Structures are given as structure tokens and as C-alpha cells.
Amino acid sequence: MISQLQTLQGDIISLDVDAIVNAANSSLLGGGGVDGAIHRAAGPELLAECRMLNGCRTGEAKITKGHRLKAKHIIHTVGPVWNGGRNGEADKLRACYTNSLRLAAEHGLQSIAFPCISTGVYRFPADQAAEIAVDATQTFLETPCSIQRVIFCCFSAADRARYEALIDGKKMDG
Ligand code: APR
């Protein structure tokens, strides 16, 4: 099955996909940024479901229902806090993408949207984060699975341009 990578600029909570990914913290009990927006839009039932999950380690991912969102599921992953780059931040960010995609595939999901994990409050440099996101996703999709569409949902035009350049560049390579 051929999978497609797409970019969008906008608010991830509005997307009608099988799963949106949340850039959460290890408590899984909400926060600011995209995490706060998702919890506000999904409603208190999401927090109640998250309380049952016993948190999540950096780089790992857990799935819940989408509750009041259009998205059927939310995949919560915890990105690394940027600390200069010598504390395994790149590998941990890669694991966020790979583990989220694996969870989506295990549930037979076809469409998934990611925010720019770790690039807000957690301060991961945006260029490097985008490279890791696209590379990890393309590598994962080399093995056939249920996923047909991956959307990189960027809040800023600058982030979207980064992803577009990377995806176009890879098309030209291939
Ligand atoms: N839709 C899409 N992207 C968004 C949205 C939204 N509604 N809101 C914010 N973003 C973007 C930010 O612009 C940034 O590019 O998501 C990216 C990630 O930023 P953060 O939400 O700050 O996430 P992160 O850097 O991974 O930090 C995680 O923030 O509040 C929390 O609980 C969360 O403690 C955790 C930390």
C-alpha cells in the first residue's frame, strides 16, 4: 500500500483523521501548547481515560479514544526536552515518531497527524526535529502497514515550509 506524506498549517484538533498525536508530558494529565488544546477540545473524558494509563516514558506512546474530537483516537507521546543535544535527544524524538506509527499500525489505523513534537516548550531545534520526523516516518513506512496517510500539522508557516522542503527533497532523491 502506498503511503502519502502531507503537510498542513493549522490547528491539529480540527483534523478528521484516525489519530492525532499529542506532544504530551510524562504524566499524560495535560499541560500547555498542543497538549492543552487537545485536552480542552476532547473534554474531561480524555483526562479520565489518561488517568488510567499510568503515565508514559519519554519516546514511548500510548493510545486513547478521541472523545469529543473529530479524530477517532489520540496517540500520546512524550518528546525529549532539548538539553544541548548530547543527552540522546535525537534518538528519543525518533522513537516518538516510530512508536506512534507502530501503535497506529497495530490498531489498523489509516490516517495519522503529527504536531512538531518537542519544538515548543521542550525547545528542540525545529530544523533538526523536522528532519528526524520525516526520516523516521519514511523509514517506518518502508514496511507495508495499514497507514496510508501521514499529515505533519504545523502551527507556523515556517515549520510547514521546512517539512515541504524535506518531503520534496526526498521525492527528488528517490
Ligand atoms: N495544533 C498544532 N500544533 C500546535 C498546536 C495546535 N493546536 N498548539 C501548539 N502547537 C505546536 C507548537 O507551535 C510547536 O511547534 O506544537 C509544537 C509543540 O509545542 P508544545 O505544545 O509546546 O510541545 P513540546 O515542545 O513537545 O512540549 C511538551 O508542553 O505543555 C506541554 O504538556 C506538554 O509538558 C509538555 C510540553
PDB file of C-alpha atoms and ligand atoms in Angstrom:
ATOM      1  CA  MET A   1       0.000   0.000   0.000  1.00  0.00           C
ATOM      2  CA  ILE A   2       1.421   3.401  -0.953  1.00  0.00           C
ATOM      3  CA  SER A   3       1.540   5.856   1.928  1.00  0.00           C
ATOM      4  CA  GLN A   4       1.412   9.589   1.460  1.00  0.00           C
ATOM      5  CA  LEU A   5       3.132  12.269   3.465  1.00  0.00           C
ATOM      6  CA  GLN A   6       1.306  15.599   3.583  1.00  0.00           C
ATOM      7  CA  THR A   7       1.782  18.912   5.342  1.00  0.00           C
ATOM      8  CA  LEU A   8      -0.820  21.313   6.695  1.00  0.00           C
ATOM      9  CA  GLN A   9      -0.644  24.590   8.531  1.00  0.00           C
ATOM     10  CA  GLY A  10      -3.296  24.826  11.228  1.00  0.00           C
ATOM     11  CA  ASP A  11      -4.739  23.505  14.435  1.00  0.00           C
ATOM     12  CA  ILE A  12      -4.396  19.757  14.857  1.00  0.00           C
ATOM     13  CA  ILE A  13      -7.591  19.498  16.927  1.00  0.00           C
ATOM     14  CA  SER A  14      -9.746  20.188  13.861  1.00  0.00           C
ATOM     15  CA  LEU A  15      -8.467  17.256  11.798  1.00  0.00           C
ATOM     16  CA  ASP A  16     -10.761  14.412  10.783  1.00  0.00           C
ATOM     17  CA  VAL A  17      -8.271  11.548  10.858  1.00  0.00           C
ATOM     18  CA  ASP A  18      -7.996   8.162  12.540  1.00  0.00           C
ATOM     19  CA  ALA A  19      -5.484   9.539  15.056  1.00  0.00           C
ATOM     20  CA  ILE A  20      -3.886  12.794  16.038  1.00  0.00           C
ATOM     21  CA  VAL A  21      -0.673  12.680  18.025  1.00  0.00           C
ATOM     22  CA  ASN A  22      -0.326  14.662  21.234  1.00  0.00           C
ATOM     23  CA  ALA A  23       3.028  16.135  22.339  1.00  0.00           C
ATOM     24  CA  ALA A  24       2.362  15.275  25.976  1.00  0.00           C
ATOM     25  CA  ASN A  25       4.419  15.170  29.150  1.00  0.00           C
ATOM     26  CA  SER A  26       5.143  12.016  31.131  1.00  0.00           C
ATOM     27  CA  SER A  27       2.146  12.482  33.444  1.00  0.00           C
ATOM     28  CA  LEU A  28      -0.266  12.329  30.469  1.00  0.00           C
ATOM     29  CA  LEU A  29      -2.518  14.585  32.541  1.00  0.00           C
ATOM     30  CA  GLY A  30      -2.424  17.644  30.300  1.00  0.00           C
ATOM     31  CA  GLY A  31      -0.341  20.804  30.026  1.00  0.00           C
ATOM     32  CA  GLY A  32       0.035  23.801  27.725  1.00  0.00           C
ATOM     33  CA  GLY A  33       0.707  24.041  23.983  1.00  0.00           C
ATOM     34  CA  VAL A  34      -0.803  21.393  21.764  1.00  0.00           C
ATOM     35  CA  ASP A  35      -1.448  19.163  24.809  1.00  0.00           C
ATOM     36  CA  GLY A  36      -3.637  21.823  26.425  1.00  0.00           C
ATOM     37  CA  ALA A  37      -5.505  22.435  23.175  1.00  0.00           C
ATOM     38  CA  ILE A  38      -6.212  18.710  22.723  1.00  0.00           C
ATOM     39  CA  HIS A  39      -7.456  18.236  26.297  1.00  0.00           C
ATOM     40  CA  ARG A  40      -9.712  21.299  26.071  1.00  0.00           C
ATOM     41  CA  ALA A  41     -11.223  20.133  22.799  1.00  0.00           C
ATOM     42  CA  ALA A  42     -11.534  16.431  23.696  1.00  0.00           C
ATOM     43  CA  GLY A  43     -13.210  17.170  27.039  1.00  0.00           C
ATOM     44  CA  PRO A  44     -12.885  15.800  30.588  1.00  0.00           C
ATOM     45  CA  GLU A  45     -13.455  12.224  29.420  1.00  0.00           C
ATOM     46  CA  LEU A  46      -9.974  12.325  27.933  1.00  0.00           C
ATOM     47  CA  LEU A  47      -8.407  13.251  31.256  1.00  0.00           C
ATOM     48  CA  ALA A  48     -10.354  10.454  32.932  1.00  0.00           C
ATOM     49  CA  GLU A  49      -9.052   7.929  30.386  1.00  0.00           C
ATOM     50  CA  CYS A  50      -5.488   9.286  30.694  1.00  0.00           C
ATOM     51  CA  ARG A  51      -5.582   8.801  34.464  1.00  0.00           C
ATOM     52  CA  MET A  52      -5.838   5.044  33.846  1.00  0.00           C
ATOM     53  CA  LEU A  53      -2.648   4.904  31.758  1.00  0.00           C
ATOM     54  CA  ASN A  54      -0.013   5.369  34.480  1.00  0.00           C
ATOM     55  CA  GLY A  55       1.916   7.984  32.537  1.00  0.00           C
ATOM     56  CA  CYS A  56       4.312   7.469  29.657  1.00  0.00           C
ATOM     57  CA  ARG A  57       8.102   7.492  29.351  1.00  0.00           C
ATOM     58  CA  THR A  58       9.976   9.809  27.008  1.00  0.00           C
ATOM     59  CA  GLY A  59       9.999   8.345  23.488  1.00  0.00           C
ATOM     60  CA  GLU A  60       7.102   5.967  24.178  1.00  0.00           C
ATOM     61  CA  ALA A  61       3.467   6.292  23.109  1.00  0.00           C
ATOM     62  CA  LYS A  62       0.002   5.378  24.434  1.00  0.00           C
ATOM     63  CA  ILE A  63      -3.396   5.491  22.714  1.00  0.00           C
ATOM     64  CA  THR A  64      -6.790   6.756  23.867  1.00  0.00           C
ATOM     65  CA  LYS A  65     -10.108   7.458  22.227  1.00  0.00           C
ATOM     66  CA  GLY A  66     -10.627  10.845  20.587  1.00  0.00           C
ATOM     67  CA  HIS A  67     -13.695  11.621  22.740  1.00  0.00           C
ATOM     68  CA  ARG A  68     -15.140  14.984  21.568  1.00  0.00           C
ATOM     69  CA  LEU A  69     -12.606  15.401  18.743  1.00  0.00           C
ATOM     70  CA  LYS A  70     -13.309  14.502  15.140  1.00  0.00           C
ATOM     71  CA  ALA A  71     -10.231  12.274  15.316  1.00  0.00           C
ATOM     72  CA  LYS A  72     -11.149   8.746  16.412  1.00  0.00           C
ATOM     73  CA  HIS A  73      -8.026   8.282  18.541  1.00  0.00           C
ATOM     74  CA  ILE A  74      -5.302  10.280  20.236  1.00  0.00           C
ATOM     75  CA  ILE A  75      -1.798   8.865  20.401  1.00  0.00           C
ATOM     76  CA  HIS A  76       0.039  10.485  23.291  1.00  0.00           C
ATOM     77  CA  THR A  77       3.804  10.572  23.070  1.00  0.00           C
ATOM     78  CA  VAL A  78       6.395  12.315  25.220  1.00  0.00           C
ATOM     79  CA  GLY A  79       9.144  14.150  23.382  1.00  0.00           C
ATOM     80  CA  PRO A  80      12.556  14.852  24.885  1.00  0.00           C
ATOM     81  CA  VAL A  81      13.390  18.177  26.498  1.00  0.00           C
ATOM     82  CA  TRP A  82      16.265  19.712  24.477  1.00  0.00           C
ATOM     83  CA  ASN A  83      19.335  19.919  26.650  1.00  0.00           C
ATOM     84  CA  GLY A  84      22.057  20.727  24.148  1.00  0.00           C
ATOM     85  CA  GLY A  85      21.750  17.561  22.062  1.00  0.00           C
ATOM     86  CA  ARG A  86      24.145  15.250  23.924  1.00  0.00           C
ATOM     87  CA  ASN A  87      21.575  13.504  26.049  1.00  0.00           C
ATOM     88  CA  GLY A  88      20.113  11.251  23.370  1.00  0.00           C
ATOM     89  CA  GLU A  89      17.510  13.835  22.370  1.00  0.00           C
ATOM     90  CA  ALA A  90      17.592  12.887  18.666  1.00  0.00           C
ATOM     91  CA  ASP A  91      17.105   9.156  19.326  1.00  0.00           C
ATOM     92  CA  LYS A  92      14.288   9.870  21.769  1.00  0.00           C
ATOM     93  CA  LEU A  93      12.493  12.123  19.294  1.00  0.00           C
ATOM     94  CA  ARG A  94      12.874   9.484  16.569  1.00  0.00           C
ATOM     95  CA  ALA A  95      11.378   6.927  18.974  1.00  0.00           C
ATOM     96  CA  CYS A  96       8.321   9.185  19.460  1.00  0.00           C
ATOM     97  CA  TYR A  97       7.561   9.025  15.733  1.00  0.00           C
ATOM     98  CA  THR A  98       8.359   5.325  15.331  1.00  0.00           C
ATOM     99  CA  ASN A  99       6.406   4.232  18.416  1.00  0.00           C
ATOM    100  CA  SER A 100       3.399   6.400  17.493  1.00  0.00           C
ATOM    101  CA  LEU A 101       3.310   4.950  13.982  1.00  0.00           C
ATOM    102  CA  ARG A 102       3.714   1.426  15.332  1.00  0.00           C
ATOM    103  CA  LEU A 103       0.785   1.909  17.697  1.00  0.00           C
ATOM    104  CA  ALA A 104      -1.338   3.307  14.848  1.00  0.00           C
ATOM    105  CA  ALA A 105      -0.462   0.326  12.652  1.00  0.00           C
ATOM    106  CA  GLU A 106      -1.193  -2.148  15.470  1.00  0.00           C
ATOM    107  CA  HIS A 107      -4.690  -0.644  15.648  1.00  0.00           C
ATOM    108  CA  GLY A 108      -5.157  -0.851  11.877  1.00  0.00           C
ATOM    109  CA  LEU A 109      -5.378   2.945  11.530  1.00  0.00           C
ATOM    110  CA  GLN A 110      -5.070   4.522   8.087  1.00  0.00           C
ATOM    111  CA  SER A 111      -4.520   8.221   8.750  1.00  0.00           C
ATOM    112  CA  ILE A 112      -2.460   9.973  11.426  1.00  0.00           C
ATOM    113  CA  ALA A 113      -1.464  13.594  12.041  1.00  0.00           C
ATOM    114  CA  PHE A 114       1.600  14.736  13.990  1.00  0.00           C
ATOM    115  CA  PRO A 115       2.372  18.127  15.536  1.00  0.00           C
ATOM    116  CA  CYS A 116       6.024  19.276  15.641  1.00  0.00           C
ATOM    117  CA  ILE A 117       6.840  17.262  18.764  1.00  0.00           C
ATOM    118  CA  SER A 118       9.282  18.840  21.269  1.00  0.00           C
ATOM    119  CA  THR A 119       9.749  22.056  19.287  1.00  0.00           C
ATOM    120  CA  GLY A 120       7.685  24.284  21.615  1.00  0.00           C
ATOM    121  CA  VAL A 121       8.106  24.280  25.387  1.00  0.00           C
ATOM    122  CA  TYR A 122      10.724  21.485  25.079  1.00  0.00           C
ATOM    123  CA  ARG A 123      12.921  23.705  22.803  1.00  0.00           C
ATOM    124  CA  PHE A 124      14.157  21.053  20.314  1.00  0.00           C
ATOM    125  CA  PRO A 125      15.642  22.918  17.278  1.00  0.00           C
ATOM    126  CA  ALA A 126      12.958  22.997  14.597  1.00  0.00           C
ATOM    127  CA  ASP A 127      15.161  22.117  11.597  1.00  0.00           C
ATOM    128  CA  GLN A 128      16.640  19.031  13.194  1.00  0.00           C
ATOM    129  CA  ALA A 129      13.257  17.968  14.580  1.00  0.00           C
ATOM    130  CA  ALA A 130      11.669  18.138  11.112  1.00  0.00           C
ATOM    131  CA  GLU A 131      14.479  16.056   9.589  1.00  0.00           C
ATOM    132  CA  ILE A 132      14.040  13.395  12.255  1.00  0.00           C
ATOM    133  CA  ALA A 133      10.245  13.399  11.842  1.00  0.00           C
ATOM    134  CA  VAL A 134      10.336  12.915   8.076  1.00  0.00           C
ATOM    135  CA  ASP A 135      13.168  10.390   8.114  1.00  0.00           C
ATOM    136  CA  ALA A 136      11.662   8.273  10.904  1.00  0.00           C
ATOM    137  CA  THR A 137       8.272   8.275   9.166  1.00  0.00           C
ATOM    138  CA  GLN A 138       9.628   7.351   5.750  1.00  0.00           C
ATOM    139  CA  THR A 139      11.747   4.589   7.255  1.00  0.00           C
ATOM    140  CA  PHE A 140       8.756   3.191   9.155  1.00  0.00           C
ATOM    141  CA  LEU A 141       6.563   3.228   6.052  1.00  0.00           C
ATOM    142  CA  GLU A 142       9.063   1.221   4.013  1.00  0.00           C
ATOM    143  CA  THR A 143       7.453  -1.832   5.629  1.00  0.00           C
ATOM    144  CA  PRO A 144       3.846  -2.252   4.446  1.00  0.00           C
ATOM    145  CA  CYS A 145       1.211  -1.497   7.088  1.00  0.00           C
ATOM    146  CA  SER A 146      -2.318  -0.077   7.421  1.00  0.00           C
ATOM    147  CA  ILE A 147      -1.196   3.565   7.367  1.00  0.00           C
ATOM    148  CA  GLN A 148      -1.976   5.351   4.112  1.00  0.00           C
ATOM    149  CA  ARG A 149      -1.735   8.997   5.064  1.00  0.00           C
ATOM    150  CA  VAL A 150       0.603  10.856   7.437  1.00  0.00           C
ATOM    151  CA  ILE A 151      -0.010  14.567   7.971  1.00  0.00           C
ATOM    152  CA  PHE A 152       2.585  16.851   9.518  1.00  0.00           C
ATOM    153  CA  CYS A 153       0.340  19.507  11.049  1.00  0.00           C
ATOM    154  CA  CYS A 154       2.403  22.632  11.583  1.00  0.00           C
ATOM    155  CA  PHE A 155       1.317  25.625  13.599  1.00  0.00           C
ATOM    156  CA  SER A 156       3.605  28.050  11.775  1.00  0.00           C
ATOM    157  CA  ALA A 157       4.214  28.716   8.100  1.00  0.00           C
ATOM    158  CA  ALA A 158       7.953  28.366   8.744  1.00  0.00           C
ATOM    159  CA  ASP A 159       7.508  24.840  10.081  1.00  0.00           C
ATOM    160  CA  ARG A 160       5.334  23.882   7.156  1.00  0.00           C
ATOM    161  CA  ALA A 161       7.950  25.166   4.705  1.00  0.00           C
ATOM    162  CA  ARG A 162      10.599  23.067   6.449  1.00  0.00           C
ATOM    163  CA  TYR A 163       8.565  19.891   6.049  1.00  0.00           C
ATOM    164  CA  GLU A 164       7.629  20.673   2.453  1.00  0.00           C
ATOM    165  CA  ALA A 165      11.291  21.140   1.533  1.00  0.00           C
ATOM    166  CA  LEU A 166      12.256  17.869   3.187  1.00  0.00           C
ATOM    167  CA  ILE A 167       9.460  15.857   1.585  1.00  0.00           C
ATOM    168  CA  ASP A 168      10.119  17.353  -1.876  1.00  0.00           C
ATOM    169  CA  GLY A 169      13.865  16.791  -1.470  1.00  0.00           C
ATOM    170  CA  LYS A 170      13.315  13.124  -0.669  1.00  0.00           C
ATOM    171  CA  LYS A 171      10.998  12.714  -3.667  1.00  0.00           C
ATOM    172  CA  MET A 172      13.765  14.049  -5.915  1.00  0.00           C
ATOM    173  CA  ASP A 173      16.309  11.682  -4.299  1.00  0.00           C
ATOM    174  CA  GLY A 174      14.042   8.711  -4.894  1.00  0.00           C
TER     175      GLY A 174
HETATM  176  N1  APR B   1      -2.018  22.363  16.659  1.00  0.00           N
HETATM  177  C1  APR B   1      -0.828  22.082  16.077  1.00  0.00           C
HETATM  178  N2  APR B   1       0.354  22.440  16.601  1.00  0.00           N
HETATM  179  C2  APR B   1       0.343  23.148  17.755  1.00  0.00           C
HETATM  180  C3  APR B   1      -0.849  23.489  18.434  1.00  0.00           C
HETATM  181  C4  APR B   1      -2.072  23.064  17.839  1.00  0.00           C
HETATM  182  N3  APR B   1      -3.244  23.330  18.398  1.00  0.00           N
HETATM  183  N4  APR B   1      -0.505  24.173  19.562  1.00  0.00           N
HETATM  184  C5  APR B   1       0.839  24.267  19.591  1.00  0.00           C
HETATM  185  N5  APR B   1       1.357  23.662  18.501  1.00  0.00           N
HETATM  186  C6  APR B   1       2.761  23.476  18.094  1.00  0.00           C
HETATM  187  C7  APR B   1       3.781  24.429  18.664  1.00  0.00           C
HETATM  188  O1  APR B   1       3.820  25.617  17.880  1.00  0.00           O
HETATM  189  C8  APR B   1       5.054  23.623  18.488  1.00  0.00           C
HETATM  190  O2  APR B   1       5.549  23.713  17.152  1.00  0.00           O
HETATM  191  O3  APR B   1       3.176  22.215  18.594  1.00  0.00           O
HETATM  192  C9  APR B   1       4.584  22.179  18.695  1.00  0.00           C
HETATM  193  C10 APR B   1       4.979  21.559  20.005  1.00  0.00           C
HETATM  194  O4  APR B   1       4.919  22.524  21.044  1.00  0.00           O
HETATM  195  P1  APR B   1       4.412  22.188  22.523  1.00  0.00           P
HETATM  196  O5  APR B   1       2.935  22.006  22.519  1.00  0.00           O
HETATM  197  O6  APR B   1       4.990  23.204  23.419  1.00  0.00           O
HETATM  198  O7  APR B   1       5.041  20.706  22.816  1.00  0.00           O
HETATM  199  P2  APR B   1       6.519  20.257  23.285  1.00  0.00           P
HETATM  200  O8  APR B   1       7.583  21.192  22.848  1.00  0.00           O
HETATM  201  O9  APR B   1       6.633  18.816  22.877  1.00  0.00           O
HETATM  202  O10 APR B   1       6.452  20.368  24.853  1.00  0.00           O
HETATM  203  C11 APR B   1       5.692  19.455  25.582  1.00  0.00           C
HETATM  204  O11 APR B   1       4.386  21.154  26.606  1.00  0.00           O
HETATM  205  O12 APR B   1       2.547  21.812  27.684  1.00  0.00           O
HETATM  206  C12 APR B   1       3.238  20.885  27.355  1.00  0.00           C
HETATM  207  O13 APR B   1       2.231  19.043  28.492  1.00  0.00           O
HETATM  208  C13 APR B   1       3.102  19.411  27.469  1.00  0.00           C
HETATM  209  O14 APR B   1       4.796  19.492  29.131  1.00  0.00           O
HETATM  210  C14 APR B   1       4.536  19.148  27.799  1.00  0.00           C
HETATM  211  C15 APR B   1       5.290  20.087  26.893  1.00  0.00           C
END
